[in-house]
PDB file of C-alpha atoms in Angstrom:
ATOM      1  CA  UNK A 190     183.104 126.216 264.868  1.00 38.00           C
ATOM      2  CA  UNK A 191     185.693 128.934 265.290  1.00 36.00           C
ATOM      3  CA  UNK A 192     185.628 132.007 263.949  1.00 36.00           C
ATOM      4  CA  UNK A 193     188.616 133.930 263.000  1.00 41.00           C
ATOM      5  CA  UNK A 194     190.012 136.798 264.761  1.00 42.00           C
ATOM      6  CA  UNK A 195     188.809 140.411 263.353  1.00 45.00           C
ATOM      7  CA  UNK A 196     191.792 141.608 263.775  1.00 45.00           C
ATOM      8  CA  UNK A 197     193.379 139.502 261.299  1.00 48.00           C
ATOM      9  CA  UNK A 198     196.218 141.602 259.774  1.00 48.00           C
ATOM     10  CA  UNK A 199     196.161 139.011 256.306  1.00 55.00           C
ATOM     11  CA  UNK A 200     192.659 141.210 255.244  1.00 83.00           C
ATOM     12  CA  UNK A 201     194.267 144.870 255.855  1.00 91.00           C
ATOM     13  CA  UNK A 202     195.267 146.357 252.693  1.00 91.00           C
ATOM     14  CA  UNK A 203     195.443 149.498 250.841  1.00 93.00           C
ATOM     15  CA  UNK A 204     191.775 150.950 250.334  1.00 93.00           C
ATOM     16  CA  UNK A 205     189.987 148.759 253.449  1.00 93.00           C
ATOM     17  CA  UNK A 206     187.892 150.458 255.515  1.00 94.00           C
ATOM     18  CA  UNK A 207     188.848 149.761 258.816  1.00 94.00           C
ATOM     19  CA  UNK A 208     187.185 150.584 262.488  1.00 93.00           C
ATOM     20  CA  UNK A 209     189.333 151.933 265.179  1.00 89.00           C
ATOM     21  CA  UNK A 210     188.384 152.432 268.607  1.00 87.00           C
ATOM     22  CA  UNK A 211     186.748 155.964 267.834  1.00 86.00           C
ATOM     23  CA  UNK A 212     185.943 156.034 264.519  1.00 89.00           C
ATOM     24  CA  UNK A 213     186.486 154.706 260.622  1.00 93.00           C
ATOM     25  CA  UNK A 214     189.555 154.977 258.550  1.00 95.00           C
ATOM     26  CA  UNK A 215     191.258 154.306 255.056  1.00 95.00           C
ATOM     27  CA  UNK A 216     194.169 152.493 254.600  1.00 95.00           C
ATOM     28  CA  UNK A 217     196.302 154.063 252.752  1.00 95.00           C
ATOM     29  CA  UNK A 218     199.545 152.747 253.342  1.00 94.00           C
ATOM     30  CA  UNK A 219     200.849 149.388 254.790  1.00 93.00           C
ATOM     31  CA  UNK A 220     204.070 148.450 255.766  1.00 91.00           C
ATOM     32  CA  UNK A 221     204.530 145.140 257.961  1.00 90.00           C
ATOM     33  CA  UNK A 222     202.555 145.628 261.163  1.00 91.00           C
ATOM     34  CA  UNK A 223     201.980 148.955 260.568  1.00 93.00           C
ATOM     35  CA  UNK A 224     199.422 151.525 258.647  1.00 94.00           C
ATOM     36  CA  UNK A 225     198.735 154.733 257.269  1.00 94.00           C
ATOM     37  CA  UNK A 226     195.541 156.136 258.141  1.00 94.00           C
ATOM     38  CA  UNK A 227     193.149 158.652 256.920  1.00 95.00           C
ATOM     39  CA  UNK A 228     189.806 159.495 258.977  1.00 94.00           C
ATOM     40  CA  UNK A 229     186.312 159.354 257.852  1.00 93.00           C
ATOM     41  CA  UNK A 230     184.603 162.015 259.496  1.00 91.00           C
ATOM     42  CA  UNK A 231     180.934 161.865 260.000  1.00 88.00           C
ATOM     43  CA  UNK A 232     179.017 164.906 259.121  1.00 80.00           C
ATOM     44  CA  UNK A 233     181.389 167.358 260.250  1.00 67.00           C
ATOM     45  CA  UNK A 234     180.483 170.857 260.826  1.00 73.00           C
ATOM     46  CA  UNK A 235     184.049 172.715 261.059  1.00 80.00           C
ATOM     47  CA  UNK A 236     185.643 172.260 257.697  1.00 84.00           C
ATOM     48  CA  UNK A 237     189.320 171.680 256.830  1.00 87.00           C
ATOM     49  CA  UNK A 238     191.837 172.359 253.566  1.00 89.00           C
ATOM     50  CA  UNK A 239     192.496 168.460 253.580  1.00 90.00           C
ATOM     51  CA  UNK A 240     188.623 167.225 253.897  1.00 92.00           C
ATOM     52  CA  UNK A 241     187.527 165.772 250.272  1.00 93.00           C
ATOM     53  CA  UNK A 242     183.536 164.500 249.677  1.00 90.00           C
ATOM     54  CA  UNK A 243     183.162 160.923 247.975  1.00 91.00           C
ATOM     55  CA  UNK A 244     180.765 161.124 244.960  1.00 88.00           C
ATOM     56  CA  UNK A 245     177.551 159.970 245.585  1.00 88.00           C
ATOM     57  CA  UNK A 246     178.325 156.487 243.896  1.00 87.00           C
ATOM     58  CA  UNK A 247     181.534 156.304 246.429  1.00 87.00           C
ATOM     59  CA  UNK A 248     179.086 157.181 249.175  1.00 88.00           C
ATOM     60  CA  UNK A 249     177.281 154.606 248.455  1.00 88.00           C
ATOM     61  CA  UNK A 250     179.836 152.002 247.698  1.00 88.00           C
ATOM     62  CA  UNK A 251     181.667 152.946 250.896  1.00 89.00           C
ATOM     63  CA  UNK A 252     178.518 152.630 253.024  1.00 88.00           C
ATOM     64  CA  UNK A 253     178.742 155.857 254.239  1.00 88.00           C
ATOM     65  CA  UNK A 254     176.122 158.737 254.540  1.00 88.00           C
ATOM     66  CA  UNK A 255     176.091 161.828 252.457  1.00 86.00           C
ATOM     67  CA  UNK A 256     178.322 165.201 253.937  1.00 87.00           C
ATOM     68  CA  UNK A 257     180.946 162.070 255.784  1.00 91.00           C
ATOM     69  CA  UNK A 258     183.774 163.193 254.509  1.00 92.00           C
ATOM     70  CA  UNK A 259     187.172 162.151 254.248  1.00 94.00           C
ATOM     71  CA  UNK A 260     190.075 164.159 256.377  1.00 93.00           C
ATOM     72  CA  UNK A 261     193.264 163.896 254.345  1.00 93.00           C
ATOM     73  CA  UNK A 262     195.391 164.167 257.508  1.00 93.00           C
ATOM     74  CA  UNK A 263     197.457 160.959 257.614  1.00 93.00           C
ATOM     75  CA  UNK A 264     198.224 158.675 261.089  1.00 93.00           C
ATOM     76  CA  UNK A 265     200.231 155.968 261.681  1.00 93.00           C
ATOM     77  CA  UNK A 266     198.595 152.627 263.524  1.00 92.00           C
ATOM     78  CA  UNK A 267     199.754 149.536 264.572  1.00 93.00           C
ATOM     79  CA  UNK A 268     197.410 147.263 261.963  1.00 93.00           C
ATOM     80  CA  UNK A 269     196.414 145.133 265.717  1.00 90.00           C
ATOM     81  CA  UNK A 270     194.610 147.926 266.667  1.00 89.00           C
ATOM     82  CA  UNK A 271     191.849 147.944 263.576  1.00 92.00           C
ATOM     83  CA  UNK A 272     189.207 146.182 262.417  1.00 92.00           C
ATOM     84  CA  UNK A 273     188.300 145.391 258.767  1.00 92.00           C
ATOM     85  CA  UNK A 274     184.657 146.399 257.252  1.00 89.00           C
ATOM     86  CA  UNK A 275     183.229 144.814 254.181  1.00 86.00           C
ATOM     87  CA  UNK A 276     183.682 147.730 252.356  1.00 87.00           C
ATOM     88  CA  UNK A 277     186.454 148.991 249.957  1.00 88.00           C
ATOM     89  CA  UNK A 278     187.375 152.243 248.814  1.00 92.00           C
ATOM     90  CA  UNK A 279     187.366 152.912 244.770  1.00 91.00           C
ATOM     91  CA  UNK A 280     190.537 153.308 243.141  1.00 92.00           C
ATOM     92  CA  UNK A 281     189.529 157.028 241.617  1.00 93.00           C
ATOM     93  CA  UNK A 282     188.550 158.024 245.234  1.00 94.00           C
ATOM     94  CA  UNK A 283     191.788 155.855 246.406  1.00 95.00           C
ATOM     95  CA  UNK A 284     193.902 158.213 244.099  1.00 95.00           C
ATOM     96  CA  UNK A 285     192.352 161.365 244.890  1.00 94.00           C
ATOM     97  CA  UNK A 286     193.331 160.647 248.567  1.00 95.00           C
ATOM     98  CA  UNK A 287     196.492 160.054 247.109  1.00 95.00           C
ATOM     99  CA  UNK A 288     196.981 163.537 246.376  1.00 95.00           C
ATOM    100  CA  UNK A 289     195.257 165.165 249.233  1.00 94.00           C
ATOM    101  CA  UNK A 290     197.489 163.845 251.824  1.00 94.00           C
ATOM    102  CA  UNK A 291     200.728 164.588 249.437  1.00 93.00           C
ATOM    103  CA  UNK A 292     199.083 168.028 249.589  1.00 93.00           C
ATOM    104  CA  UNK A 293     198.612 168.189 252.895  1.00 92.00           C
ATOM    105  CA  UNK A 294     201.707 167.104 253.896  1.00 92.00           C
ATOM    106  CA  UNK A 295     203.365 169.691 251.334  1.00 91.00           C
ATOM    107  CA  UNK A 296     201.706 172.383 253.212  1.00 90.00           C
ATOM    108  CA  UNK A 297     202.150 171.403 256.888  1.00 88.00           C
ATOM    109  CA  UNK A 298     206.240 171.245 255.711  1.00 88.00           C
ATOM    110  CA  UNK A 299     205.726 174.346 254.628  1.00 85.00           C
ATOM    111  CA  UNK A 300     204.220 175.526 257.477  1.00 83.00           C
ATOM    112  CA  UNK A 301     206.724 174.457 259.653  1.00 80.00           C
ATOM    113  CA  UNK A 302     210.054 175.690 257.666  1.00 77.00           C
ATOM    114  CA  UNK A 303     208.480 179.246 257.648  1.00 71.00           C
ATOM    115  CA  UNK A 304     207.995 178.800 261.881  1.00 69.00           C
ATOM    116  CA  UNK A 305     211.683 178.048 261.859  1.00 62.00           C
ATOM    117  CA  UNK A 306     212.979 181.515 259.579  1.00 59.00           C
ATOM    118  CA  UNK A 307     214.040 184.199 262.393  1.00 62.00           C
ATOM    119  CA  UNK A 308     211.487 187.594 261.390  1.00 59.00           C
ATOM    120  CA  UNK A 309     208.437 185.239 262.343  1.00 56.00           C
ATOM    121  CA  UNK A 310     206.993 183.596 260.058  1.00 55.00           C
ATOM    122  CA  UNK A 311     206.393 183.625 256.243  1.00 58.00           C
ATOM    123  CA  UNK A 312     203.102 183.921 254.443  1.00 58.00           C
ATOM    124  CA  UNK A 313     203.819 181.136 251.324  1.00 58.00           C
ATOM    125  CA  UNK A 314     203.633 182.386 248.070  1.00 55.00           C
ATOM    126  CA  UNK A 315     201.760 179.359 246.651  1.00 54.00           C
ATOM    127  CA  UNK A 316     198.208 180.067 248.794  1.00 49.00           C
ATOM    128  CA  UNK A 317     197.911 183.432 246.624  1.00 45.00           C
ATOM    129  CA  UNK A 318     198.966 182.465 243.244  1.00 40.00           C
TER     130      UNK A 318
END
């Protein structure tokens, strides 16, 4: 009997947990062959602004440990390149995400427009306030 390929792109959607060749990921995005990614980080020890913590039910649901967290920093992969898991992400967690990476990206555009003023750079007023 054949078996079908794992890296079937009909089974990639938004909120599958997917393997890569390092480590796991959510889909957040998809757009023809193509995917936007957000790590699952095991464990980690150094901390960053766009890392958010499932609840313990998510945990659980996701099949991951407690203290993985998930890094808000979004990638784009080719959807060949993954592999689906059995698991799905919940649609609270799925919109949390949501915001993180808008976040995220808000900052890093910040970031780089105050790298581009002449003076040096800019401290923005929103980290303060």
């Amino acid at each position: 009997m054949r078996r079908p390929c794992p890296q079937s792109a009909t089974r990639i959607e938004r909120g599958c947990i997917v393997s890569t060749r390092s480590d796991l990921g959510i889909v957040v995005r998809r757009r023809g062959s193509r995917v936007v990614l957000v790590r699952i980080v095991k464990g980690p020890l150094p901390r960053h602004r766009a890392d958010i913590h499932p609840s313990w039910f998510g945990t659980i649901q996701m099949g991951l440990r407690l203290g993985d967290v998930i890094r808000c920093v979004p990638g784009v992969v080719n959807v060949h390149c993954l592999y689906p898991m059995r698991a799905t992400t919940p649609d609270v967690l799925l919109q949390r995400i949501d915001k993180a990476v808008t976040r995220e990206l808000a900052i890093r555009q910040d970031e780089d427009a105050s790298r581009q003023r002449p003076g040096g750079p800019a401290i923005p007023h929103h980290r303060y306030g």
